[in-house]
Amino acid sequence: MSPTTAPEIFQQLADGLSRVNKGGFFHHLAQILANLLNVDHTLVASIDRTGTATPLAMWSQGEFVDADPYALQETPCEQVKEHACFYIASQAQACFPNDARLSSLSVESYLGVPMTDAAGRCQGIIVLMHSRPLALPQYANEVMRIIASLAGIELSRQLVGRQADQRMASKQRELRLLSRGNDARFHARDEASLLQSACRVAVEVGGYTAAWVHQVLPGAGANPDGALHACADIEGDVLGWLSPKQLLIAGYSRDIICQALTRQAPVVLIPQSTPAASGLDTTLLALEVCALIALPLIYRGQSLGVITLYQSDDAPITSAEVRLLSELADDIAFGIDSLRHRKAEQRIQHAVAQVATAVSAQHGHAFLTQLTDHMANALAAEVGFIATLDEQNPNVANVLALYVNGVRQTAFSYHLEGVPCQDVLTQRECIVHEGAGIRLPIESNGALEWVNAYVGRRLDDAKGQPIGIIGVMFKAPLFDTQIVTTVLQIFAARAASELGRQRDEARIRQLAFRDAGTQLPNRTDFMQYLDECVSDGSNVPFALLLLDLNHFKEINDTAGHDIGDLVLKEVAQRFRRVLPQEDYLARLGGDEFVVICRGTGDEIGAMQTADTLCVSLNKPIVIEQHSSELSVSVGISLYPAHGQTAQSLLKHADIAMYQAKRQKLTTRTFEHWMGQAVAQQLHIAKRLAIAIADTSLYLHFQPQVDMRSGQLIGAEALCRWCDEELGEVPPGQFIAIAEERGMISALGNCVIDQACRQLADWQRQGLQLNGQLAINIAADQFEDDDLIATLLASCHEHAVSPNALSLEITESGIMTHPDDAIAITEVLKSHGMGLSIDDFGTGYSSLAYLKRFSADKIKIDISFVRDMLTSDNDRVIVATIIAMANTLGLQTIAEGIECKAQSDALLMMGCTQAQGYYYDRPLAAEKFAQRWLA
């Protein structure tokens, strides 16, 4: 008899369940409930989130039966989930006509209670079903709810345990998968072995039916190549081989592979079996594909490929599974990138080695040629080239080195417009992945039409300015350009360095052998060329012409050195235009030029060339509104007549040119006596320099008198030199040498010092010079900034008053630098010194400057006085000078008076002061003092 009270029910239930292990808990619970409550059927089922009930145990008509999962919708169990207890006393089938289970079991009455977990969530149901109206004992509903609660706790415990086991298994699988994946990445020798190992891991450890990899070519976007780069298949005899069925599946997976690349995220396809399923879903299901997964291999934002997996069982693909597979894909992508990076480093190291050791040529064109060859080899390129930009036309490039398929080609020039090299110049680097052949220069005559890929880089100098282009070309399309551009950059740096070195060398050669102003060969180049001419052993006569521009210094002084440089450039161009092409023209420096006439060996031909050069300067040279009239003095020496060495020929031409200047001639050819004269002049100059340094020069003094009374009014200090080797040297000779050799200022300073010394000596003797002692000042002394200081310092040193001195300045000396002369003489006048214009009438004076010049006297030149009694012209000149001086308030003094008639004539014209042999010769200081200062 069935128990009727709750305690009895619980007692029997507890006794029954106490003998049951936990593994059969729900089966015994179903059996015990059926027996205790005397019902036909008992069901214990779990409920998932989708609303599906999965039977855990079912007792029916005295035995356990297997029951399939069923949907809760439109069944009484759906109501149980929503209520604490759901009870139908009768006509259960009529209440739920769509529940086939109720009909098959002939259920009339129904009682169901939910099984809840500790949080009150429904985990399952306990159902009692009977074929007749159900008569339940008292407290049955409450007992059922309590039992359901206990059963819910047990169900929760079992669910948690299963989930823990699943998580444990999943973690172990995850660790195995990642561990094997890392091992594969670590031990992979190349990309192929890495990808194959990854596919094996997915099949062997991950449990997938098959796995395969498509790679993505650089620049191909979301389009993988058609070839399988690695695969693994559990149906194959060996891993790495796909069965025909798997190959079909791989073909149908292309769409989701492209989706994965486009999204850069995993794509999971679960084929649907619904009527609305696509043709692809139907096909995949027919091929037993339950899930298809495409995982992009991405590293640093770059798509490297896709690994695709599929499984033939219906195990769910969870988000955790997808994350695990994504992590595996990331490891594979990292491995691919590492292998590529390692490969790139090896290629770069190889390229550096090629640059550093493979090129045997030290420098020059041979170096660039070998560098081009090794560059093409290092990059496995069919074409390698180096080109420089044309200096005259920047739109043209000149090929220096070109290799095609390892064979050196003939260099050529090409226009840059429209070709990839033009892009290189503007963008520093140009990459054409495919179809470059149609853009290559037409100057290649179609020889490179087969080229597909082009990579070029600009060559810059040290200032960052483009000087050339370096590049490689490939027959096949090129998409992976990272290694190519990196290696090309290494070769470009070396090529640019060599081109820069060559340009620097050319500039150094230009500076060493070219004149910067005229771009003519300079002295160094000329001497080398002249040495070659005299040492070639042919003894072919030639002429050497040395040209010196007359009075060029005046252009620099008046118009400035910038204008002077432009004048020299124009002179060089005129010379070059009139000379034959085979004649050699150079600038030695300053205003000196030189010509070597290889086709002229005699004096007549040389003189004709010299005349042509002189005529080329007849037309004035106009530079920036400055007009310059130039003439030239030419010295000629002939080989081998005038010398058989470069030095002797140049020296003799220089001597001839010097003679031309002295004799006021345009051209002179060397004669041997000229060399002796020059040698003598040089020897005198050396002795004069010693005399000035040793202060062995001395002074004579010539009196200046008043012709009316014969009284002394002053004296002129005249320099004299008696050399122990040369004897007495005439003043006209050594003063001219001093002027030519730049010693006149030193000579003048020596005269100033000795004059002041002598005045001081006379003062110590108690002798007084009536008037002033005149000292001659040369034009070059006015260019000496220390002239004023020298005069005043000498006066101070010897305690001589400045008003005891008078300065005689030649008319030409004044006009060389009139403004400077005026400024200097004004200062000296302010200190009391007298000023006389010497040799008046022999030069050209501006009356405007003469009026500004603070002179006291005008000295009539001896050349006019000498012939004034016999020459009407000279007499008129002398009279005019005297009249002009009187008008300007200046005194006149005539030099060179040799007779009384000259003195009388001058007095009649109004000149009262004189100097000359008629009164006395220049005397030594002692004799002058005895005769004129006593």
PDB file of C-alpha atoms in Angstrom, residues 661-759:
ATOM      1  CA  LYS A 661     107.098  97.344 -71.839  1.00  0.00           C
ATOM      2  CA  ARG A 662     110.345  99.254 -71.266  1.00  0.00           C
ATOM      3  CA  GLN A 663     110.673 100.097 -74.931  1.00  0.00           C
ATOM      4  CA  LYS A 664     106.966 101.013 -75.276  1.00  0.00           C
ATOM      5  CA  LEU A 665     106.512  98.289 -77.867  1.00  0.00           C
ATOM      6  CA  THR A 666     103.595  95.918 -78.351  1.00  0.00           C
ATOM      7  CA  THR A 667     105.636  92.771 -78.991  1.00  0.00           C
ATOM      8  CA  ARG A 668     109.234  91.681 -78.534  1.00  0.00           C
ATOM      9  CA  THR A 669     110.867  88.367 -79.365  1.00  0.00           C
ATOM     10  CA  PHE A 670     113.534  87.177 -76.969  1.00  0.00           C
ATOM     11  CA  GLU A 671     117.168  87.896 -77.792  1.00  0.00           C
ATOM     12  CA  HIS A 672     120.042  86.579 -75.749  1.00  0.00           C
ATOM     13  CA  TRP A 673     121.326  90.013 -74.772  1.00  0.00           C
ATOM     14  CA  MET A 674     118.004  90.609 -73.018  1.00  0.00           C
ATOM     15  CA  GLY A 675     118.770  87.829 -70.616  1.00  0.00           C
ATOM     16  CA  GLN A 676     122.083  89.436 -69.707  1.00  0.00           C
ATOM     17  CA  ALA A 677     120.395  92.807 -69.189  1.00  0.00           C
ATOM     18  CA  VAL A 678     117.726  91.303 -66.984  1.00  0.00           C
ATOM     19  CA  ALA A 679     120.296  89.361 -65.014  1.00  0.00           C
ATOM     20  CA  GLN A 680     122.198  92.573 -64.446  1.00  0.00           C
ATOM     21  CA  GLN A 681     119.023  94.374 -63.390  1.00  0.00           C
ATOM     22  CA  LEU A 682     118.210  91.544 -60.995  1.00  0.00           C
ATOM     23  CA  HIS A 683     121.655  91.670 -59.509  1.00  0.00           C
ATOM     24  CA  ILE A 684     121.421  95.427 -59.002  1.00  0.00           C
ATOM     25  CA  ALA A 685     118.014  94.973 -57.368  1.00  0.00           C
ATOM     26  CA  LYS A 686     119.436  92.439 -54.909  1.00  0.00           C
ATOM     27  CA  ARG A 687     122.309  94.734 -54.008  1.00  0.00           C
ATOM     28  CA  LEU A 688     119.888  97.669 -53.659  1.00  0.00           C
ATOM     29  CA  ALA A 689     117.736  95.709 -51.236  1.00  0.00           C
ATOM     30  CA  ILE A 690     120.831  95.061 -49.111  1.00  0.00           C
ATOM     31  CA  ALA A 691     121.803  98.732 -49.262  1.00  0.00           C
ATOM     32  CA  ILE A 692     118.357  99.872 -48.111  1.00  0.00           C
ATOM     33  CA  ALA A 693     118.373  97.344 -45.268  1.00  0.00           C
ATOM     34  CA  ASP A 694     121.878  98.394 -44.194  1.00  0.00           C
ATOM     35  CA  THR A 695     121.070 102.123 -44.647  1.00  0.00           C
ATOM     36  CA  SER A 696     124.217 102.440 -46.782  1.00  0.00           C
ATOM     37  CA  LEU A 697     122.497 104.881 -49.130  1.00  0.00           C
ATOM     38  CA  TYR A 698     123.430 108.519 -48.598  1.00  0.00           C
ATOM     39  CA  LEU A 699     122.297 112.002 -49.630  1.00  0.00           C
ATOM     40  CA  HIS A 700     123.676 114.840 -51.709  1.00  0.00           C
ATOM     41  CA  PHE A 701     122.200 118.298 -51.487  1.00  0.00           C
ATOM     42  CA  GLN A 702     121.666 120.740 -54.360  1.00  0.00           C
ATOM     43  CA  PRO A 703     121.027 124.349 -53.481  1.00  0.00           C
ATOM     44  CA  GLN A 704     117.932 126.279 -54.547  1.00  0.00           C
ATOM     45  CA  VAL A 705     118.563 130.043 -54.981  1.00  0.00           C
ATOM     46  CA  ASP A 706     116.829 133.331 -55.595  1.00  0.00           C
ATOM     47  CA  MET A 707     117.991 134.315 -59.075  1.00  0.00           C
ATOM     48  CA  ARG A 708     117.706 138.005 -58.264  1.00  0.00           C
ATOM     49  CA  SER A 709     120.067 137.965 -55.279  1.00  0.00           C
ATOM     50  CA  GLY A 710     121.854 134.653 -55.605  1.00  0.00           C
ATOM     51  CA  GLN A 711     120.929 133.866 -51.979  1.00  0.00           C
ATOM     52  CA  LEU A 712     120.104 130.321 -50.784  1.00  0.00           C
ATOM     53  CA  ILE A 713     116.358 129.756 -50.341  1.00  0.00           C
ATOM     54  CA  GLY A 714     116.428 125.984 -49.796  1.00  0.00           C
ATOM     55  CA  ALA A 715     117.906 122.725 -51.009  1.00  0.00           C
ATOM     56  CA  GLU A 716     116.851 119.412 -52.552  1.00  0.00           C
ATOM     57  CA  ALA A 717     117.948 116.100 -50.958  1.00  0.00           C
ATOM     58  CA  LEU A 718     119.082 113.679 -53.682  1.00  0.00           C
ATOM     59  CA  CYS A 719     119.726 109.992 -52.973  1.00  0.00           C
ATOM     60  CA  ARG A 720     123.078 108.497 -53.944  1.00  0.00           C
ATOM     61  CA  TRP A 721     124.411 104.912 -53.829  1.00  0.00           C
ATOM     62  CA  CYS A 722     127.943 103.662 -54.037  1.00  0.00           C
ATOM     63  CA  ASP A 723     128.093  99.882 -53.845  1.00  0.00           C
ATOM     64  CA  GLU A 724     131.275  98.100 -52.851  1.00  0.00           C
ATOM     65  CA  GLU A 725     130.763  95.626 -55.723  1.00  0.00           C
ATOM     66  CA  LEU A 726     129.003  97.725 -58.352  1.00  0.00           C
ATOM     67  CA  GLY A 727     130.636 101.013 -57.567  1.00  0.00           C
ATOM     68  CA  GLU A 728     128.730 104.271 -58.108  1.00  0.00           C
ATOM     69  CA  VAL A 729     125.262 103.429 -59.425  1.00  0.00           C
ATOM     70  CA  PRO A 730     123.444 106.299 -61.220  1.00  0.00           C
ATOM     71  CA  PRO A 731     120.216 107.446 -59.510  1.00  0.00           C
ATOM     72  CA  GLY A 732     118.260 107.097 -62.751  1.00  0.00           C
ATOM     73  CA  GLN A 733     119.127 103.363 -62.780  1.00  0.00           C
ATOM     74  CA  PHE A 734     118.577 102.281 -59.191  1.00  0.00           C
ATOM     75  CA  ILE A 735     115.487 104.458 -58.609  1.00  0.00           C
ATOM     76  CA  ALA A 736     113.814 102.924 -61.689  1.00  0.00           C
ATOM     77  CA  ILE A 737     114.700  99.461 -60.386  1.00  0.00           C
ATOM     78  CA  ALA A 738     113.281 100.353 -56.987  1.00  0.00           C
ATOM     79  CA  GLU A 739     110.020 101.408 -58.625  1.00  0.00           C
ATOM     80  CA  GLU A 740     109.811  98.259 -60.747  1.00  0.00           C
ATOM     81  CA  ARG A 741     110.640  95.926 -57.851  1.00  0.00           C
ATOM     82  CA  GLY A 742     108.331  97.554 -55.310  1.00  0.00           C
ATOM     83  CA  MET A 743     111.138  98.957 -53.180  1.00  0.00           C
ATOM     84  CA  ILE A 744     110.441 102.649 -53.730  1.00  0.00           C
ATOM     85  CA  SER A 745     108.553 103.132 -50.451  1.00  0.00           C
ATOM     86  CA  ALA A 746     111.407 101.611 -48.466  1.00  0.00           C
ATOM     87  CA  LEU A 747     113.864 103.775 -50.385  1.00  0.00           C
ATOM     88  CA  GLY A 748     111.749 106.884 -49.749  1.00  0.00           C
ATOM     89  CA  ASN A 749     111.563 106.143 -46.010  1.00  0.00           C
ATOM     90  CA  CYS A 750     115.335 105.809 -45.960  1.00  0.00           C
ATOM     91  CA  VAL A 751     115.683 109.263 -47.612  1.00  0.00           C
ATOM     92  CA  ILE A 752     113.213 110.809 -45.103  1.00  0.00           C
ATOM     93  CA  ASP A 753     115.203 109.467 -42.148  1.00  0.00           C
ATOM     94  CA  GLN A 754     118.574 110.563 -43.501  1.00  0.00           C
ATOM     95  CA  ALA A 755     117.256 114.034 -44.385  1.00  0.00           C
ATOM     96  CA  CYS A 756     115.940 114.607 -40.872  1.00  0.00           C
ATOM     97  CA  ARG A 757     119.144 113.174 -39.418  1.00  0.00           C
ATOM     98  CA  GLN A 758     121.238 115.599 -41.488  1.00  0.00           C
ATOM     99  CA  LEU A 759     119.130 118.619 -40.512  1.00  0.00           C
TER     100      LEU A 759
END
